């Protein structure tokens, strides 16, 4: 266990950040699944900018890799174009 006051604070902070990252990542994954399951093209096109924004936010905060974000956005755009 850590002995320094700053190390104890860092442990608490890391746990809070980890939980926040986990929540945001899971929320985004659920939004992606919902978008992929959408049958109506008009609704899917309306949802796409929101989901892309969520993906960009994850990439900006290094929760997911930038290339993974680009791949996800590309696949979603192709999926919607094919509807």
PDB file of C-alpha atoms in Angstrom:
ATOM      1  CA  UNK A   1       0.000   0.000   0.000  1.00  0.00           C
ATOM      2  CA  UNK A   2       1.136   3.549  -0.709  1.00  0.00           C
ATOM      3  CA  UNK A   3       2.665   5.578   2.100  1.00  0.00           C
ATOM      4  CA  UNK A   4       2.686   9.098   0.693  1.00  0.00           C
ATOM      5  CA  UNK A   5      -0.357  11.326   0.864  1.00  0.00           C
ATOM      6  CA  UNK A   6      -0.047  12.221  -2.822  1.00  0.00           C
ATOM      7  CA  UNK A   7       0.136   8.528  -3.794  1.00  0.00           C
ATOM      8  CA  UNK A   8      -3.053   7.805  -1.855  1.00  0.00           C
ATOM      9  CA  UNK A   9      -4.773  10.703  -3.624  1.00  0.00           C
ATOM     10  CA  UNK A  10      -3.509   9.407  -6.970  1.00  0.00           C
ATOM     11  CA  UNK A  11      -4.960   5.954  -6.258  1.00  0.00           C
ATOM     12  CA  UNK A  12      -8.350   7.493  -5.493  1.00  0.00           C
ATOM     13  CA  UNK A  13      -8.160   9.684  -8.591  1.00  0.00           C
ATOM     14  CA  UNK A  14      -7.166   6.791 -10.850  1.00  0.00           C
ATOM     15  CA  UNK A  15     -10.143   4.763  -9.684  1.00  0.00           C
ATOM     16  CA  UNK A  16     -12.544   7.647 -10.368  1.00  0.00           C
ATOM     17  CA  UNK A  17     -11.075   8.181 -13.844  1.00  0.00           C
ATOM     18  CA  UNK A  18     -11.155   4.437 -14.587  1.00  0.00           C
ATOM     19  CA  UNK A  19     -14.852   4.252 -13.705  1.00  0.00           C
ATOM     20  CA  UNK A  20     -15.656   7.318 -15.807  1.00  0.00           C
ATOM     21  CA  UNK A  21     -13.740   5.932 -18.812  1.00  0.00           C
ATOM     22  CA  UNK A  22     -15.485   2.578 -18.432  1.00  0.00           C
ATOM     23  CA  UNK A  23     -18.907   4.240 -18.311  1.00  0.00           C
ATOM     24  CA  UNK A  24     -18.232   6.387 -21.387  1.00  0.00           C
ATOM     25  CA  UNK A  25     -16.790   3.474 -23.350  1.00  0.00           C
ATOM     26  CA  UNK A  26     -19.733   1.198 -22.540  1.00  0.00           C
ATOM     27  CA  UNK A  27     -22.251   3.940 -23.374  1.00  0.00           C
ATOM     28  CA  UNK A  28     -20.586   4.479 -26.746  1.00  0.00           C
ATOM     29  CA  UNK A  29     -20.518   0.747 -27.505  1.00  0.00           C
ATOM     30  CA  UNK A  30     -24.242   0.539 -26.731  1.00  0.00           C
ATOM     31  CA  UNK A  31     -24.925   3.503 -29.038  1.00  0.00           C
ATOM     32  CA  UNK A  32     -22.935   1.814 -31.819  1.00  0.00           C
ATOM     33  CA  UNK A  33     -24.919  -1.420 -31.379  1.00  0.00           C
ATOM     34  CA  UNK A  34     -28.166   0.547 -31.474  1.00  0.00           C
ATOM     35  CA  UNK A  35     -27.081   2.340 -34.663  1.00  0.00           C
ATOM     36  CA  UNK A  36     -26.048  -0.942 -36.333  1.00  0.00           C
ATOM     37  CA  UNK A  37     -29.415  -2.453 -35.457  1.00  0.00           C
ATOM     38  CA  UNK A  38     -31.370   0.476 -36.894  1.00  0.00           C
ATOM     39  CA  UNK A  39     -33.416  -0.491 -39.958  1.00  0.00           C
ATOM     40  CA  UNK A  40     -34.712   2.953 -40.915  1.00  0.00           C
ATOM     41  CA  UNK A  41     -32.127   4.912 -42.931  1.00  0.00           C
ATOM     42  CA  UNK A  42     -33.537   8.292 -41.945  1.00  0.00           C
ATOM     43  CA  UNK A  43     -33.271   7.518 -38.219  1.00  0.00           C
ATOM     44  CA  UNK A  44     -29.807   6.017 -38.678  1.00  0.00           C
ATOM     45  CA  UNK A  45     -28.589   9.149 -40.490  1.00  0.00           C
ATOM     46  CA  UNK A  46     -29.924  11.246 -37.634  1.00  0.00           C
ATOM     47  CA  UNK A  47     -28.107   9.098 -35.044  1.00  0.00           C
ATOM     48  CA  UNK A  48     -24.775   8.967 -36.906  1.00  0.00           C
ATOM     49  CA  UNK A  49     -23.412  12.434 -35.953  1.00  0.00           C
ATOM     50  CA  UNK A  50     -24.138  11.798 -32.266  1.00  0.00           C
ATOM     51  CA  UNK A  51     -22.387   8.419 -32.310  1.00  0.00           C
ATOM     52  CA  UNK A  52     -19.431   9.801 -34.292  1.00  0.00           C
ATOM     53  CA  UNK A  53     -19.116  12.575 -31.723  1.00  0.00           C
ATOM     54  CA  UNK A  54     -19.043  10.004 -28.911  1.00  0.00           C
ATOM     55  CA  UNK A  55     -16.354   8.000 -30.725  1.00  0.00           C
ATOM     56  CA  UNK A  56     -14.273  11.137 -31.339  1.00  0.00           C
ATOM     57  CA  UNK A  57     -14.515  12.039 -27.671  1.00  0.00           C
ATOM     58  CA  UNK A  58     -13.213   8.608 -26.650  1.00  0.00           C
ATOM     59  CA  UNK A  59     -10.303   8.898 -29.086  1.00  0.00           C
ATOM     60  CA  UNK A  60      -9.451  12.413 -27.926  1.00  0.00           C
ATOM     61  CA  UNK A  61      -9.247  11.223 -24.318  1.00  0.00           C
ATOM     62  CA  UNK A  62      -7.180   8.140 -25.269  1.00  0.00           C
ATOM     63  CA  UNK A  63      -9.866   5.723 -24.111  1.00  0.00           C
ATOM     64  CA  UNK A  64      -9.696   4.122 -27.561  1.00  0.00           C
ATOM     65  CA  UNK A  65      -6.965   4.410 -30.188  1.00  0.00           C
ATOM     66  CA  UNK A  66      -7.360   7.012 -32.933  1.00  0.00           C
ATOM     67  CA  UNK A  67      -7.163   4.360 -35.661  1.00  0.00           C
ATOM     68  CA  UNK A  68      -9.883   2.289 -33.994  1.00  0.00           C
ATOM     69  CA  UNK A  69     -12.075   5.389 -33.887  1.00  0.00           C
ATOM     70  CA  UNK A  70     -11.484   6.002 -37.592  1.00  0.00           C
ATOM     71  CA  UNK A  71     -12.268   2.366 -38.428  1.00  0.00           C
ATOM     72  CA  UNK A  72     -15.490   2.449 -36.391  1.00  0.00           C
ATOM     73  CA  UNK A  73     -16.672   5.670 -38.035  1.00  0.00           C
ATOM     74  CA  UNK A  74     -15.871   4.332 -41.491  1.00  0.00           C
ATOM     75  CA  UNK A  75     -17.722   1.061 -40.921  1.00  0.00           C
ATOM     76  CA  UNK A  76     -20.754   2.873 -39.511  1.00  0.00           C
ATOM     77  CA  UNK A  77     -20.852   5.251 -42.498  1.00  0.00           C
ATOM     78  CA  UNK A  78     -20.636   2.310 -44.907  1.00  0.00           C
ATOM     79  CA  UNK A  79     -23.389   0.498 -43.027  1.00  0.00           C
ATOM     80  CA  UNK A  80     -25.720   3.485 -43.238  1.00  0.00           C
ATOM     81  CA  UNK A  81     -24.948   4.061 -46.916  1.00  0.00           C
ATOM     82  CA  UNK A  82     -25.923   0.450 -47.619  1.00  0.00           C
ATOM     83  CA  UNK A  83     -29.345   0.777 -45.916  1.00  0.00           C
TER      84      UNK A  83
END
